[in-house]
Amino acid sequence: MDEVKAIKDDHRSVDPAAVEMLRIADREGYSNVWERYEKQQPQCSYGQLGTCCRICSMGPCRIDPFGEGPTHGVCGATADTIVARNLARMAAVGSSSHSDHGRKVALLLRAVANGTNTDYHITDPDKLMAVAARLGIPTAGRQQMEIAADVAKVAIDCFGNQEEEPLVFLQKYMPVKRFERLKELERALYESTGAKTGFLPRGIDREAVDILHRTHFGCDHDPLSLVAQSIRCSLSDGWGGSLIATELQDILLGTPTIKSVKANLGVLEEESVNVVVHGHEPILSAKVAEMALSAENRQAAEAVGAKRVNVVGLCCTGNEVLLRQGVGMAGNESHSELAIMTGAVDAMVVDVQCIFPALADLASCFHTKFITTSEQAKIPGALHIQFDEHHADVIASRIIKTAIDAFPNRNKGRVYIPKHTATAVVGFTVEEILKALGGTLQPLIDLIVSGTIKGVAGIVGCNNVKVQQDHFHRVLTTELLKRDILVIGTGCWAVAAAKAGLMDLSAQKLAGPGLKAVCKQLGIPPVLHMGSCVDCSRMLNLAGAIADHLKVDISDLPLVGSAPEWTTEKAVAIGAYFVGSGIPVHLWPLPPILGGPAVTKILTQDAKDLLGGWFFVEEDPVAAADQMERIVMQRRSALGI
Ligand code: XCC
Ligand code: SF4
């Protein structure tokens, strides 16, 4: 009982596995994200409000939002300009991260198609055909590799498009009414202001560079113009870079299918060589998971007295291999240090994004090999094994071998693996949802129209040390289920939901009567794991397919989004492309915009009319669920259902 209460009362996490590990951290004095956060208090309120600027060397400048200090930067920039510029830069970085990931997949598909890479293959020819058909690429009577080369070319051209028309993936995937609405908005703003304001992205790279340019000293100072470009750049991520990553990864690595997996630190095995893959790009992690099963590596593991090589995942690359290969999920963002603290991780191998640099120091307290692999994510103190997709098998094997070599150095006396795992049914791609529904969206639409399911909430994003780990994710999700709102999502939210047992079939009992009956009938959980963060594009696609089916705009549908523990700039991009796609998005913690009243008004109010999607913030998960339900009900009544 005391144990349970202690777990409940730990302000750092609601996950019992995390709380167990944090006790060890407290006892042993291991530095961790919570402890370092405490040391940062109080954090700078200018930064929190978004009103500091260090874009030029006359600065840094800061503007007191309470009117007690200077009201302008040295150059004359207002608080709104500064806030909007900072926000735009966040959107550019977030979009670039997702999109650069997509670029690598597109280049790999080209290399596979022209035969210069033989370590990867077309694993899902049906998906290749589906993507080609969507893009208008002829398929009849053509060789598979010719079609793949054409798909790769269209994708690669989206990055470098220099023409004014929107990038091709967006043109072909965005539902008709949304595309028309954005076009009409551009026209109307031009007419009323005489100035061009673009929302439809042209080239993926161009939109990010555009932000870097317009936020240079002395360029764009207009809050609306800066926000519009932030949305445009983010749309180039959602309907461009991320979408390309998802679609082309499916072609190369296979489209995920529904499967049952295990989640939480208990997936680590005391008797096995444990390799944790962490980061975002499955081009590497899928190979590591594959090579762990090779006869050679199995024997090598046995030779050092291990049962096997056990590959498990963290964060989004974990989601990728979880969905495709059924690899166990060790945890989300805030679990990354805790995994190493178990003393049972022989190697943690990382690619890009969301990797605490603190992991290198922490790993050095153990026998754990902390292996970086990307030229874009080098970390002092790590062992760098450069990944190269043209020698993927060999390098993945070298990584596994490094873990096997480390295993005998494990200090068994220091190993502690919390026993917690939950079962999760995952892999709900649009393809799998369609299959479960019998090949058409009509049954889902009928359920929404009849009110059996009131609407759909897409939840995304991270862990953030400012929020008790997973608390917002769990409470918000269960509150929505109760209200007969189907919950879909990705990223570290999905891991939180999996660990909490919300993706287990037994979670059906948490749903309201309508949703519960549907889930029982289909044999699915009420919370659907759609993938990694780039797979937010799967949510856009689902929303788009429903909209096109009903010949309405996405903004007419009873859909709502949330990023309740968001951390990264990528989450800003995701939120912004949801809003740009017509979906209202809840955020917590507060985004750094409140120091700019005009920017705040554009994003939380004006965007409703302009885009049909907008941001709102709410600190309390139950109140957030109330607000999300209200939006869903308003949209239902506007549709007359
Ligand atoms: Fe990173 Fe994708 Fe956020 Fe998790 S959810 S902390 S972005 S791993 Ni994308
Ligand atoms: Fe200050 Fe303007 Fe320079 Fe920003 S751009 S640091 S507000 S002078």
XYZ file of C-alpha atoms and ligand atoms in Angstrom:
658
model
C 0.000 0.000 0.000
C 2.782 2.411 0.960
C 4.524 1.443 -2.234
C 1.460 2.261 -4.307
C 0.968 5.570 -2.545
C 4.608 6.514 -2.995
C 4.323 5.821 -6.691
C 1.162 7.869 -6.901
C 2.745 10.747 -5.096
C 5.934 11.099 -7.091
C 5.582 14.430 -8.831
C 7.955 13.353 -11.575
C 6.072 10.508 -13.227
C 2.889 8.481 -13.018
C 4.618 5.483 -14.546
C 5.483 2.984 -11.784
C 8.514 1.748 -13.715
C 9.840 5.315 -13.870
C 9.199 5.873 -10.184
C 11.120 2.723 -9.276
C 14.058 3.845 -11.388
C 13.937 7.371 -9.969
C 14.292 5.973 -6.466
C 17.480 4.310 -7.609
C 18.599 7.558 -9.246
C 17.940 9.439 -6.001
C 19.844 6.867 -3.990
C 22.804 6.615 -6.344
C 22.899 10.275 -7.275
C 22.478 9.743 -11.028
C 21.881 13.014 -12.795
C 18.609 13.042 -14.706
C 16.268 15.340 -16.566
C 14.074 16.045 -13.502
C 16.999 16.910 -11.282
C 18.563 19.176 -13.897
C 15.196 20.875 -14.406
C 15.085 21.743 -10.692
C 18.537 23.263 -10.966
C 17.324 25.518 -13.797
C 14.654 27.144 -11.616
C 13.498 29.831 -11.882
C 13.532 29.758 -15.668
C 13.654 33.020 -17.603
C 10.217 34.556 -18.020
C 11.219 36.473 -21.148
C 12.048 33.144 -22.745
C 8.781 31.646 -21.561
C 6.812 34.513 -23.081
C 8.875 34.542 -26.271
C 9.976 38.172 -25.946
C 13.744 37.853 -26.136
C 15.604 38.405 -29.385
C 19.231 37.770 -30.232
C 18.933 37.822 -33.960
C 21.469 40.617 -34.394
C 24.480 41.816 -32.475
C 22.874 45.055 -31.292
C 20.915 42.702 -29.031
C 20.141 40.655 -27.155
C 16.947 42.598 -26.562
C 14.049 41.765 -24.337
C 10.668 43.303 -23.867
C 8.886 43.340 -20.598
C 5.344 42.231 -21.353
C 4.063 44.085 -18.290
C 5.174 47.373 -19.757
C 7.792 48.084 -17.125
C 10.852 48.081 -19.320
C 11.567 49.051 -22.914
C 8.716 48.424 -25.340
C 10.945 47.998 -28.395
C 14.189 46.269 -29.290
C 17.178 48.380 -30.331
C 16.064 48.127 -33.980
C 12.509 49.018 -33.025
C 11.091 45.497 -33.156
C 7.952 45.054 -31.078
C 7.146 42.180 -28.752
C 4.849 40.755 -31.425
C 7.556 40.806 -34.071
C 9.994 39.116 -31.741
C 7.494 36.465 -30.668
C 6.401 35.766 -34.244
C 9.970 35.524 -35.504
C 10.902 33.110 -32.744
C 7.835 31.011 -33.462
C 8.570 30.944 -37.188
C 12.088 29.741 -36.509
C 10.733 26.965 -34.300
C 8.379 25.861 -37.063
C 11.235 25.933 -39.579
C 13.465 23.772 -37.405
C 10.691 21.327 -36.617
C 9.638 21.012 -40.256
C 13.221 20.668 -41.384
C 13.861 17.831 -38.950
C 10.919 15.771 -40.158
C 11.512 16.659 -43.773
C 15.222 15.942 -43.786
C 14.285 12.520 -42.435
C 11.897 12.171 -45.400
C 14.614 13.265 -47.810
C 16.890 10.420 -46.727
C 14.131 7.906 -47.363
C 13.466 9.373 -50.805
C 17.157 9.209 -51.703
C 17.285 5.629 -50.458
C 14.296 4.660 -52.589
C 16.064 6.141 -55.600
C 19.224 4.164 -54.806
C 17.238 0.945 -54.422
C 15.380 1.649 -57.670
C 18.547 2.236 -59.673
C 20.310 -0.726 -58.109
C 23.059 1.163 -56.297
C 21.762 -0.006 -52.922
C 21.119 -3.708 -52.416
C 20.863 -3.705 -48.614
C 17.239 -2.530 -48.836
C 14.390 -3.709 -51.037
C 10.855 -2.919 -52.078
C 9.199 -4.709 -49.177
C 5.646 -3.573 -49.917
C 4.967 -3.549 -53.679
C 1.259 -2.927 -53.077
C 2.074 0.289 -51.277
C 4.411 1.279 -54.105
C 1.539 0.839 -56.555
C -0.855 2.746 -54.319
C 1.529 5.688 -53.923
C 2.313 5.714 -57.655
C -1.398 5.719 -58.478
C -1.992 8.571 -56.052
C 0.792 10.583 -57.670
C -0.531 9.858 -61.158
C 2.496 7.780 -62.151
C 1.635 5.147 -64.762
C 2.006 1.582 -63.495
C 0.462 -0.688 -66.127
C 2.998 -2.955 -67.816
C 5.956 -1.247 -66.150
C 8.800 -2.746 -64.133
C 8.570 -2.301 -60.400
C 11.919 -0.518 -60.249
C 10.908 1.963 -62.966
C 7.854 2.883 -60.949
C 9.924 3.149 -57.755
C 12.357 5.460 -59.542
C 9.483 7.705 -60.633
C 8.022 7.825 -57.124
C 11.452 8.703 -55.717
C 11.868 11.429 -58.338
C 8.532 13.069 -57.542
C 9.408 12.963 -53.829
C 12.901 14.386 -54.312
C 11.553 17.128 -56.578
C 9.193 18.235 -53.789
C 12.216 19.309 -51.777
C 13.760 21.451 -54.463
C 10.712 22.754 -56.322
C 11.512 26.306 -57.437
C 8.188 26.998 -59.136
C 5.298 28.832 -57.539
C 2.825 25.969 -57.620
C 2.375 23.829 -54.479
C 4.536 20.763 -54.040
C 3.215 17.683 -55.785
C 2.704 15.426 -52.761
C 0.494 18.072 -51.188
C -1.423 18.578 -54.421
C -2.105 14.876 -54.703
C -2.832 14.069 -51.060
C -4.526 17.112 -49.548
C -8.306 16.831 -49.739
C -9.861 18.987 -52.429
C -11.825 21.345 -50.182
C -8.843 22.084 -47.949
C -6.674 22.880 -50.941
C -9.353 25.179 -52.335
C -9.841 26.913 -49.007
C -6.141 27.697 -48.634
C -6.001 28.949 -52.198
C -9.040 31.123 -51.616
C -7.499 32.479 -48.411
C -4.359 33.489 -50.304
C -6.513 35.237 -52.898
C -8.695 37.017 -50.340
C -5.717 38.278 -48.342
C -4.069 39.563 -51.497
C -7.220 41.393 -52.419
C -7.770 42.946 -49.005
C -4.167 43.844 -48.176
C -2.506 44.157 -51.550
C 0.311 41.964 -50.277
C 1.024 38.330 -51.043
C 0.481 35.979 -48.109
C 1.091 32.339 -48.968
C -0.237 29.272 -47.190
C 0.266 26.565 -49.808
C 3.885 25.402 -49.664
C 5.982 25.357 -52.814
C 9.230 23.511 -52.113
C 9.902 21.790 -48.814
C 13.397 23.201 -48.506
C 12.267 26.562 -49.831
C 9.714 27.185 -47.091
C 12.278 26.639 -44.347
C 14.828 28.817 -46.115
C 12.112 31.421 -46.607
C 11.705 31.579 -42.821
C 15.445 31.857 -42.280
C 15.464 34.699 -44.776
C 12.410 36.593 -43.604
C 13.479 36.388 -39.965
C 16.907 37.804 -40.737
C 17.571 41.236 -39.289
C 15.390 43.833 -40.899
C 12.984 41.726 -42.978
C 9.501 40.586 -42.061
C 8.129 42.276 -38.931
C 4.443 41.656 -39.508
C 2.917 39.125 -37.104
C 0.315 37.793 -39.552
C 2.816 37.414 -42.347
C 5.243 35.571 -40.057
C 2.526 33.298 -38.696
C 1.265 32.552 -42.214
C 4.737 31.519 -43.325
C 5.065 29.348 -40.192
C 1.876 27.534 -41.183
C 3.001 27.227 -44.795
C 6.353 25.786 -43.804
C 4.656 23.392 -41.397
C 2.251 22.277 -44.125
C 5.308 21.439 -46.216
C 6.194 19.073 -43.394
C 2.796 17.444 -42.824
C 1.766 17.102 -46.470
C 5.387 16.950 -47.685
C 8.403 15.793 -45.719
C 6.643 13.693 -43.089
C 4.218 12.261 -45.604
C 7.108 11.298 -47.891
C 8.902 9.684 -44.933
C 5.836 7.628 -44.051
C 4.827 6.564 -47.539
C 8.314 5.706 -48.751
C 9.280 3.928 -45.520
C 6.194 1.781 -45.977
C 7.378 0.910 -49.489
C 10.916 0.079 -48.350
C 10.331 -1.405 -44.911
C 6.721 -2.576 -45.121
C 3.436 -0.959 -44.146
C 2.793 -1.701 -40.470
C 0.102 -4.209 -39.627
C -1.930 -4.701 -36.474
C 0.035 -6.656 -33.883
C 0.337 -7.196 -30.173
C 3.495 -5.925 -28.469
C 4.904 -5.180 -25.015
C 5.729 -1.759 -23.655
C 7.743 -0.415 -20.723
C 11.145 -1.038 -19.167
C 10.226 -4.646 -18.409
C 10.966 -5.474 -22.070
C 14.668 -5.416 -21.133
C 15.874 -8.962 -20.426
C 18.293 -9.813 -17.651
C 19.702 -12.819 -19.476
C 20.001 -11.252 -22.940
C 22.197 -8.718 -24.693
C 19.977 -5.630 -24.673
C 20.271 -3.136 -27.514
C 18.117 -0.026 -27.244
C 17.436 1.853 -30.485
C 16.582 5.509 -29.893
C 15.935 8.403 -32.243
C 13.799 8.641 -35.349
C 15.046 7.045 -38.517
C 14.075 3.411 -39.045
C 16.484 3.047 -41.957
C 18.996 2.271 -39.199
C 16.861 0.792 -36.427
C 15.005 -1.617 -38.706
C 18.394 -2.979 -39.816
C 19.603 -3.301 -36.222
C 16.449 -5.249 -35.352
C 16.889 -7.390 -38.448
C 20.586 -8.138 -37.925
C 20.012 -9.059 -34.268
C 18.276 -12.154 -35.587
C 21.093 -13.296 -37.867
C 22.532 -16.735 -37.099
C 25.990 -15.235 -36.696
C 24.901 -12.696 -34.103
C 22.758 -15.246 -32.279
C 25.747 -17.527 -31.934
C 27.994 -14.671 -30.861
C 25.497 -13.769 -28.136
C 25.339 -17.351 -26.945
C 29.111 -17.517 -26.904
C 29.218 -14.800 -24.233
C 26.556 -16.563 -22.179
C 23.538 -14.523 -23.277
C 20.182 -15.963 -24.268
C 19.837 -13.776 -27.339
C 20.173 -10.251 -28.657
C 17.098 -8.371 -27.493
C 16.484 -5.179 -29.463
C 14.018 -2.763 -27.867
C 12.976 0.773 -28.792
C 12.655 4.252 -27.344
C 10.792 7.241 -28.759
C 9.910 7.357 -32.426
C 12.439 5.033 -33.981
C 11.129 2.638 -31.334
C 7.621 3.253 -32.655
C 8.794 2.491 -36.187
C 10.264 -0.917 -35.315
C 7.453 -1.623 -32.859
C 4.874 -1.240 -35.602
C 6.752 -3.022 -38.351
C 8.809 -5.661 -36.572
C 7.010 -6.118 -33.245
C 10.088 -4.962 -31.315
C 9.391 -4.282 -27.603
C 9.017 -0.640 -26.550
C 11.198 0.400 -23.597
C 9.610 3.810 -23.199
C 9.128 7.387 -24.291
C 11.351 10.433 -24.056
C 11.651 10.646 -20.266
C 12.472 6.939 -20.094
C 15.713 7.251 -22.046
C 17.946 7.874 -19.040
C 15.980 5.446 -16.888
C 16.676 2.639 -19.349
C 20.424 3.097 -18.931
C 20.051 3.246 -15.136
C 18.767 -0.343 -15.160
C 22.380 -1.368 -15.775
C 21.044 -3.923 -18.246
C 21.503 -1.947 -21.469
C 24.570 -3.191 -23.315
C 24.269 -0.653 -26.098
C 22.058 2.317 -26.763
C 22.266 3.242 -30.422
C 20.889 6.552 -31.559
C 20.315 8.246 -34.895
C 18.795 11.754 -34.817
C 16.402 13.890 -32.730
C 15.218 13.836 -29.119
C 18.425 12.330 -27.729
C 19.538 13.874 -24.425
C 23.258 14.649 -24.610
C 23.294 13.633 -20.930
C 23.035 10.010 -22.024
C 26.752 9.906 -22.837
C 27.799 10.799 -19.294
C 25.234 8.503 -17.761
C 26.290 5.575 -19.940
C 29.874 6.070 -18.765
C 28.729 5.197 -15.205
C 27.823 1.764 -16.575
C 29.219 -0.751 -19.032
C 26.716 0.601 -21.578
C 28.044 1.547 -25.006
C 26.356 4.758 -26.099
C 26.636 4.750 -29.881
C 25.942 7.707 -32.135
C 25.592 6.972 -35.838
C 24.651 10.189 -37.634
C 26.875 13.017 -38.761
C 23.920 15.243 -37.780
C 23.800 14.050 -34.174
C 27.252 13.673 -32.698
C 27.532 13.719 -28.934
C 30.766 14.188 -26.982
C 31.546 11.086 -24.961
C 29.730 8.708 -27.300
C 31.222 5.962 -29.403
C 30.579 6.980 -33.021
C 29.899 4.244 -35.537
C 29.060 6.057 -38.732
C 25.954 4.679 -40.393
C 25.889 4.409 -44.161
C 22.813 2.947 -45.803
C 24.945 1.548 -48.612
C 26.644 -0.753 -46.094
C 23.697 -1.073 -43.741
C 23.924 -4.794 -43.029
C 27.597 -4.673 -42.157
C 27.285 -1.586 -39.944
C 24.177 -2.826 -38.130
C 26.028 -6.055 -37.445
C 29.017 -4.115 -36.123
C 26.701 -2.289 -33.733
C 25.208 -5.570 -32.505
C 28.705 -7.005 -32.109
C 29.711 -3.991 -29.997
C 26.765 -4.688 -27.688
C 27.629 -8.377 -27.464
C 31.226 -7.490 -26.568
C 29.962 -5.211 -23.793
C 27.666 -7.829 -22.255
C 30.375 -9.664 -20.234
C 31.297 -6.346 -18.589
C 27.821 -5.949 -17.163
C 27.921 -5.569 -13.371
C 25.172 -8.027 -12.440
C 25.000 -6.615 -8.921
C 23.849 -3.263 -10.306
C 21.196 -4.600 -12.638
C 17.641 -3.699 -11.761
C 14.887 -4.031 -14.351
C 11.430 -2.894 -13.191
C 9.023 -5.689 -13.921
C 6.396 -3.477 -15.531
C 5.151 -4.128 -19.050
C 1.762 -3.685 -20.659
C 0.346 -5.381 -23.719
C -0.545 -3.076 -26.578
C -2.340 -3.769 -29.838
C -0.709 -1.393 -32.311
C -0.231 -0.736 -36.023
C -3.382 1.130 -37.031
C -2.293 2.576 -40.322
C -4.959 3.936 -42.642
C -4.586 0.703 -44.622
C -5.225 -1.429 -41.537
C -8.139 0.711 -40.390
C -9.711 0.311 -43.827
C -9.147 -3.438 -43.698
C -10.740 -3.670 -40.258
C -13.735 -1.732 -41.586
C -14.151 -4.019 -44.597
C -12.400 -1.915 -47.221
C -14.309 1.362 -46.944
C -14.567 4.274 -44.524
C -18.363 4.186 -44.690
C -18.842 2.165 -41.474
C -16.697 4.644 -39.517
C -18.558 7.567 -41.056
C -21.903 5.944 -40.235
C -20.799 5.484 -36.617
C -19.827 9.144 -36.420
C -23.026 10.304 -38.099
C -25.182 8.219 -35.754
C -23.272 9.578 -32.751
C -22.127 6.161 -31.590
C -18.673 7.686 -31.922
C -18.932 11.426 -31.341
C -15.674 12.322 -32.995
C -11.993 11.595 -33.280
C -9.134 13.107 -31.266
C -5.564 12.907 -32.506
C -3.009 13.202 -29.717
C 0.673 13.681 -30.416
C 3.886 14.688 -28.834
C 6.407 14.233 -26.240
C 7.150 14.013 -22.570
C 7.971 17.323 -20.966
C 9.580 17.527 -17.562
C 7.263 20.438 -16.756
C 4.391 17.943 -16.676
C 4.356 14.813 -14.495
C 5.467 12.190 -17.020
C 2.504 10.650 -18.881
C -0.067 12.158 -16.516
C -1.631 14.495 -19.058
C -1.449 11.830 -21.755
C -3.258 9.280 -19.614
C -5.939 11.453 -18.069
C -6.778 13.298 -21.280
C -6.977 10.036 -23.218
C -9.247 8.266 -20.739
C -11.454 11.342 -20.401
C -11.953 11.444 -24.168
C -12.738 7.731 -24.335
C -15.397 8.120 -21.667
C -17.011 10.722 -23.873
C -17.195 8.297 -26.822
C -14.409 10.081 -28.658
C -12.092 7.713 -30.507
C -8.458 8.520 -29.745
C -5.738 8.081 -32.355
C -2.173 9.274 -32.186
C 1.544 8.934 -32.505
C 4.927 9.607 -30.960
C 5.642 9.625 -27.264
C 1.922 9.966 -26.496
C 1.440 6.566 -28.126
C 4.154 5.077 -25.940
C 2.533 6.584 -22.844
C -0.817 5.093 -23.843
C 0.769 1.711 -24.561
C 2.571 1.636 -21.198
C -0.645 2.573 -19.409
C -2.484 -0.379 -20.932
C -4.767 1.911 -22.941
C -3.956 0.007 -26.122
C -4.831 -3.303 -24.552
C -8.210 -4.752 -25.494
C -9.165 -4.560 -21.808
C -9.157 -0.752 -22.187
C -12.451 -1.119 -24.048
C -14.114 -0.991 -20.650
C -12.888 2.580 -20.173
C -14.797 3.798 -23.205
C -18.293 5.219 -23.259
C -21.089 2.861 -24.301
C -20.998 3.668 -28.023
C -17.256 3.470 -28.497
C -17.041 0.396 -26.300
C -19.548 -1.506 -28.421
C -17.727 -0.587 -31.642
C -14.339 -1.648 -30.272
C -15.757 -4.930 -29.001
C -17.336 -5.661 -32.333
C -14.133 -4.895 -34.272
C -11.839 -6.447 -31.659
C -9.734 -3.284 -31.353
C -8.637 -1.093 -28.442
C -10.316 2.342 -28.141
C -6.939 4.043 -28.534
C -5.175 3.558 -31.866
C -1.403 3.701 -32.314
C -0.777 5.165 -35.772
C 2.996 5.393 -35.558
C 5.903 7.737 -35.051
C 5.795 11.523 -35.311
C 6.296 11.558 -39.075
C 3.286 9.245 -39.136
C 1.109 12.156 -38.060
C 0.804 12.218 -41.850
C -1.293 9.043 -41.459
C -3.718 11.061 -39.339
C -3.848 13.789 -41.985
C -4.526 11.117 -44.578
C -7.319 9.589 -42.546
C -8.874 13.006 -41.977
C -8.423 13.810 -45.663
C -10.012 10.563 -46.785
C -13.074 11.164 -44.594
C -13.343 14.748 -45.831
C -13.095 13.762 -49.492
C -15.559 10.915 -48.966
C -18.122 13.366 -47.562
C -17.102 16.131 -49.987
C -16.471 18.522 -47.085
C -13.418 20.280 -45.669
C -11.407 18.763 -42.822
C -12.447 21.802 -40.781
C -16.080 20.644 -41.021
C -15.355 17.296 -39.372
C -15.664 16.513 -35.645
C -11.907 16.175 -35.287
C -9.658 17.759 -32.709
C -5.970 17.501 -31.826
C -3.775 17.819 -28.767
C -0.089 17.912 -27.874
C -0.432 17.721 -24.108
C 3.188 17.218 -23.042
C 4.889 18.801 -26.019
C 8.596 19.562 -25.929
C 10.235 19.920 -29.297
C 10.168 22.283 -32.257
C 8.854 19.356 -34.285
C 5.740 19.456 -32.117
C 5.310 23.122 -33.074
C 5.402 22.116 -36.731
C 2.908 19.299 -36.176
C 0.539 21.565 -34.270
C 0.840 24.230 -36.965
C 0.134 21.855 -39.842
C -2.870 20.439 -38.011
C -4.160 23.990 -37.569
C -3.346 24.755 -41.210
C -5.269 21.636 -42.170
C -8.354 22.835 -40.295
C -7.998 21.007 -36.984
C -8.195 22.805 -33.604
C -5.217 21.882 -31.427
C -4.874 21.891 -27.664
C -1.403 22.580 -26.250
C 0.212 22.203 -22.887
C 2.744 23.438 -21.632
C 2.291 27.049 -22.712
C 3.949 27.869 -26.020
C 6.352 30.845 -25.888
C 3.951 33.270 -27.560
C 2.025 34.947 -24.761
C 4.331 37.976 -24.742
C 2.953 38.874 -28.175
C -0.742 39.762 -27.880
C -1.277 40.075 -31.641
C 0.411 36.738 -32.325
C -1.612 35.091 -29.559
C -4.813 36.489 -31.024
C -3.988 35.288 -34.531
C -3.245 31.764 -33.342
C -6.092 31.386 -30.859
C -8.857 33.456 -32.479
C -8.292 34.808 -35.987
C -7.117 31.398 -37.182
C -10.653 30.069 -36.597
C -11.983 32.191 -39.461
C -8.894 32.129 -41.600
C -8.076 28.429 -41.411
C -10.827 26.634 -39.504
C -8.153 25.338 -37.141
C -6.670 27.165 -34.144
C -4.641 26.671 -30.956
C -5.907 26.691 -27.396
C -4.076 26.078 -24.143
C -5.385 24.336 -21.057
C -3.437 23.148 -18.055
C -5.981 20.720 -16.648
C -6.513 17.456 -18.551
C -10.182 17.113 -17.623
C -10.911 20.693 -18.653
C -8.964 20.075 -21.874
C -11.137 17.027 -22.583
C -14.250 19.133 -21.879
C -13.101 21.733 -24.340
C -12.210 19.151 -26.974
C -15.631 17.543 -26.553
C -17.296 20.939 -26.924
C -15.494 21.512 -30.209
C -16.500 18.076 -31.444
C -20.149 18.724 -30.513
C -20.144 22.164 -32.165
C -18.816 20.668 -35.354
C -21.385 17.905 -35.224
C -24.218 20.367 -34.940
C -22.795 22.526 -37.728
C -22.869 19.405 -39.903
C -26.444 18.769 -38.796
C -25.628 15.446 -37.138
Fe 10.610 13.475 -29.619
Fe 9.359 11.567 -31.675
Fe 8.372 14.438 -29.064
Fe 8.889 12.011 -28.510
S 7.090 12.741 -29.468
S 9.880 13.682 -27.659
S 9.406 14.894 -30.827
S 10.295 11.296 -29.899
Ni 7.547 13.115 -31.616
Fe 17.349 43.541 -30.762
Fe 16.221 44.030 -33.162
Fe 18.630 42.875 -33.004
Fe 16.462 41.519 -32.234
S 16.927 42.226 -34.298
S 18.424 41.616 -31.172
S 15.200 43.169 -31.365
S 18.092 44.933 -32.341
